[in-house]
XYZ file of C-alpha atoms in Angstrom:
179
model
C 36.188 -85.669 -4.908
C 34.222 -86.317 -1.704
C 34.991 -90.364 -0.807
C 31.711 -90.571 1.025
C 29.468 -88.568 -0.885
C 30.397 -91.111 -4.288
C 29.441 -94.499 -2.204
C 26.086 -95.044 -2.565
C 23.362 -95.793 -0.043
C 21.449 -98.821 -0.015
C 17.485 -98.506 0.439
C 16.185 -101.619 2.439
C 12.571 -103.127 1.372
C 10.112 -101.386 2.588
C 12.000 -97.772 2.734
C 11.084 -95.097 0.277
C 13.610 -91.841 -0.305
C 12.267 -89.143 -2.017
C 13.006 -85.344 -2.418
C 9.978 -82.353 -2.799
C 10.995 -78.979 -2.259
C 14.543 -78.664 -1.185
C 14.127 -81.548 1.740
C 14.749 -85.209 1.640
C 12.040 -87.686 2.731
C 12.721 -90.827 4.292
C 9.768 -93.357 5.083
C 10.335 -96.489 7.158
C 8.344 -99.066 9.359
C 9.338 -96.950 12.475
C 8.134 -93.911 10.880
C 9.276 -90.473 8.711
C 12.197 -88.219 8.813
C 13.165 -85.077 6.958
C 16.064 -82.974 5.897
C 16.961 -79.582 3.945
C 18.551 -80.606 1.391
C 20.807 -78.020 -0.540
C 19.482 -77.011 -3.946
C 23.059 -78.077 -5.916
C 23.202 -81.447 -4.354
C 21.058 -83.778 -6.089
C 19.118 -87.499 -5.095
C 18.528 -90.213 -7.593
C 17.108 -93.425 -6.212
C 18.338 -96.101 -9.175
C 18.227 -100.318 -8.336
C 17.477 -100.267 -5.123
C 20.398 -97.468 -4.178
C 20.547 -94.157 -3.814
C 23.249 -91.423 -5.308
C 24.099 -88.085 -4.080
C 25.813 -86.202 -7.084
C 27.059 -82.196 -6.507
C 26.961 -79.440 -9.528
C 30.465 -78.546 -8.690
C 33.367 -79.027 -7.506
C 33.734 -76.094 -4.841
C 35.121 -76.716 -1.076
C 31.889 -75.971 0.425
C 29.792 -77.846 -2.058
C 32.463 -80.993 -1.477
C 31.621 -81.198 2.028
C 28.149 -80.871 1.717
C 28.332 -83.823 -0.677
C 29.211 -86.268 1.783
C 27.338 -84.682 4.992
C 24.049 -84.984 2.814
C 25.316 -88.739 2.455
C 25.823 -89.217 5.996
C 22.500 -87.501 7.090
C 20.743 -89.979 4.379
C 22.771 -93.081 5.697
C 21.378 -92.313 9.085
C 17.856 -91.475 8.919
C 16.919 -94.617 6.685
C 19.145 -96.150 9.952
C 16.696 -95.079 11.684
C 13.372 -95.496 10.352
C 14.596 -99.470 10.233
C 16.541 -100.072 13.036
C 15.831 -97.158 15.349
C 18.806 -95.353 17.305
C 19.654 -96.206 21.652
C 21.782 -94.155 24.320
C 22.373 -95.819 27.466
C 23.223 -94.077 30.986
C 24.308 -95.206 34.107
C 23.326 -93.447 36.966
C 26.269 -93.470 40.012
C 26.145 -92.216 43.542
C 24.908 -93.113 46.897
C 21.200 -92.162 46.888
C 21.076 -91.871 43.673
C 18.143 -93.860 41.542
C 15.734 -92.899 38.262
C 12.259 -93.485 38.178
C 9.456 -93.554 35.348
C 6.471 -91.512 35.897
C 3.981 -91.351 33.096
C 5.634 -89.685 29.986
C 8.502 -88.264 32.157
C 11.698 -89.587 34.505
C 11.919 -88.673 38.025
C 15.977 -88.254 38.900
C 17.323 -88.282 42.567
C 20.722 -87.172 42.028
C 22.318 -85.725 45.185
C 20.203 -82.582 44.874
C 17.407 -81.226 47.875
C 14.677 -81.928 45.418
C 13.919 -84.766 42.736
C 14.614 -83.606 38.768
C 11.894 -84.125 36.428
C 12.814 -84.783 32.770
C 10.021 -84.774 30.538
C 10.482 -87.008 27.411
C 9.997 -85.174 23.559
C 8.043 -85.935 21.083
C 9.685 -88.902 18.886
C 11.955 -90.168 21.863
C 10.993 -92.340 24.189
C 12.858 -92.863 27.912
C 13.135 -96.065 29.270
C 14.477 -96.906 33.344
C 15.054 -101.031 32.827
C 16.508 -100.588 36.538
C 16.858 -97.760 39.482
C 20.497 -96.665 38.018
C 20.124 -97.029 34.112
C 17.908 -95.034 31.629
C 17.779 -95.897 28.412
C 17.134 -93.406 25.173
C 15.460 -94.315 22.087
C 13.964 -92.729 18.628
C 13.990 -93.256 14.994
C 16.468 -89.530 14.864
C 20.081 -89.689 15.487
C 20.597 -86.037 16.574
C 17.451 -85.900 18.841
C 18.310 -89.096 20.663
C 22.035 -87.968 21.241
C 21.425 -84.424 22.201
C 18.558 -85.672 24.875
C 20.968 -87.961 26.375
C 24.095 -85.341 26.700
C 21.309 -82.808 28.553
C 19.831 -85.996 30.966
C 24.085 -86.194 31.365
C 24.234 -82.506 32.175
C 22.299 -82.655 35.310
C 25.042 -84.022 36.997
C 28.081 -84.593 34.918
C 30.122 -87.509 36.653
C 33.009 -86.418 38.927
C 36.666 -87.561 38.706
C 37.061 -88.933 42.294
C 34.522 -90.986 43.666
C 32.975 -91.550 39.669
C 29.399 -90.183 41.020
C 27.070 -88.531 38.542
C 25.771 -89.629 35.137
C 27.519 -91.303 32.125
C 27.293 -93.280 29.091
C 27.229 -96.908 29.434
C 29.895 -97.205 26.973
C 31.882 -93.797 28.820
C 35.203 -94.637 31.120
C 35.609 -92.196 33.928
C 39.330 -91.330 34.565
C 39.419 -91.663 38.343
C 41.681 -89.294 40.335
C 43.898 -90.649 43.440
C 42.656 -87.570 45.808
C 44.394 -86.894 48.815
C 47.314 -88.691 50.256
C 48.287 -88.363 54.186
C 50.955 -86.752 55.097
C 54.351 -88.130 55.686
C-alpha cells in the first residue's frame, strides 16, 4: 500500500479542496490551482483533512495514489505560502536588470537577453547578480528558473554562468605549467 498516498493532508483555514469533473480544485489567499485528477483515485475532505483513497490495488494505480497526494500537498503549499527559486548570476560583466514585466540579462553574449515573465510568476532582481522566482505553482516556478539557468549554464573553471543559490559548482584545477 502506497505510504504517502494513506497520510492525509491537512487543509489550513481559509483553503477549500474540492473535485468537479475529473480535476482537483484548490482555493487559497494567493489564489487557485488545478489538477487532472484520475477517475479511480478518489478525494474526501473530512475534519479539516483531506484523504486520497484508490479502487485498487494495481502498480500503476499505487503510484498514482501517492503522486495525486503529493500534487495536493503542494498546491494548497502554494496557494498559502507561495513557492521561491533563487539565482545567482556569476561572471565579469555580467548583471540582471528589471524592465517592466520582463528581465534584461547581460551574460557574456554580443547582445542583452530578454526574459519575459509568465502569467502566474513573477521575477524579481533584489540586486545586479541575483533574480529571484516566485508563484503560487511548484512546477511553473521550477521549470522557469531551470530555462533563466539554461541561458548560460555555469562553467566548471572559473564558476561563471547562472546557478541556484542553494547549487555548489565543482570547480576544476585547469591547467598546470609545465615541469
Amino acid at each position: 500500500m502506497s505510504r504517502i498516498g494513506r497520510m492525509p493532508v491537512a487543509i489550513p483555514a481559509g483553503v477549500t479542496v474540492e473535485v468537479k469533473d475529473g480535476k482537483m480544485f484548490v482555493k487559497g489567499s494567493k489564489g487557485t490551482l488545478e489538477q487532472d485528477i484520475d477517475a479511480r483515485i478518489s478525494l474526501a475532505v473530512e475534519n479539516g483533512h483531506a484523504v486520497l483513497s484508490r479502487a485498487n490495488d494495481s502498480k500503476e494505480l499505487k503510484a498514482k495514489h501517492g503522486l495525486y497526494r503529493a500534487l495536493l500537498h503542494n498546491m494548497i503549499t502554494g496557494v498559502t505560502a507561495g513557492y521561491s527559486k533563487g539565482l545567482v548570476i556569476n561572471g565579469v560583466g555580467y548583471k540582471v536588470a528589471k524592465q517592466g514585466n520582463k528581465i534584461v540579462l547581460n551574460i557574456g553574449f554580443s547582445h542583452p537577453v530578454e526574459f519575459a515573465e509568465v502569467e502566474g510568476i513573477k521575477l524579481e532582481c533584489p540586486s545586479q547578480t541575483e533574480i529571484t522566482v516566485t508563484g503560487i505553482d511548484k512546477v511553473k516556478v521550477g521549470q522557469i528558473a531551470a530555462n533563466i539557468r539554461a541561458l548560460r549554464e555555469p562553467e566548471p573553471y572559473h564558476g561563471y554562468g547562472i546557478r541556484y543559490k542553494d547549487e555548489v559548482i565543482e570547480r576544476k584545477e585547469g591547467k598546470t605549467a609545465g615541469k
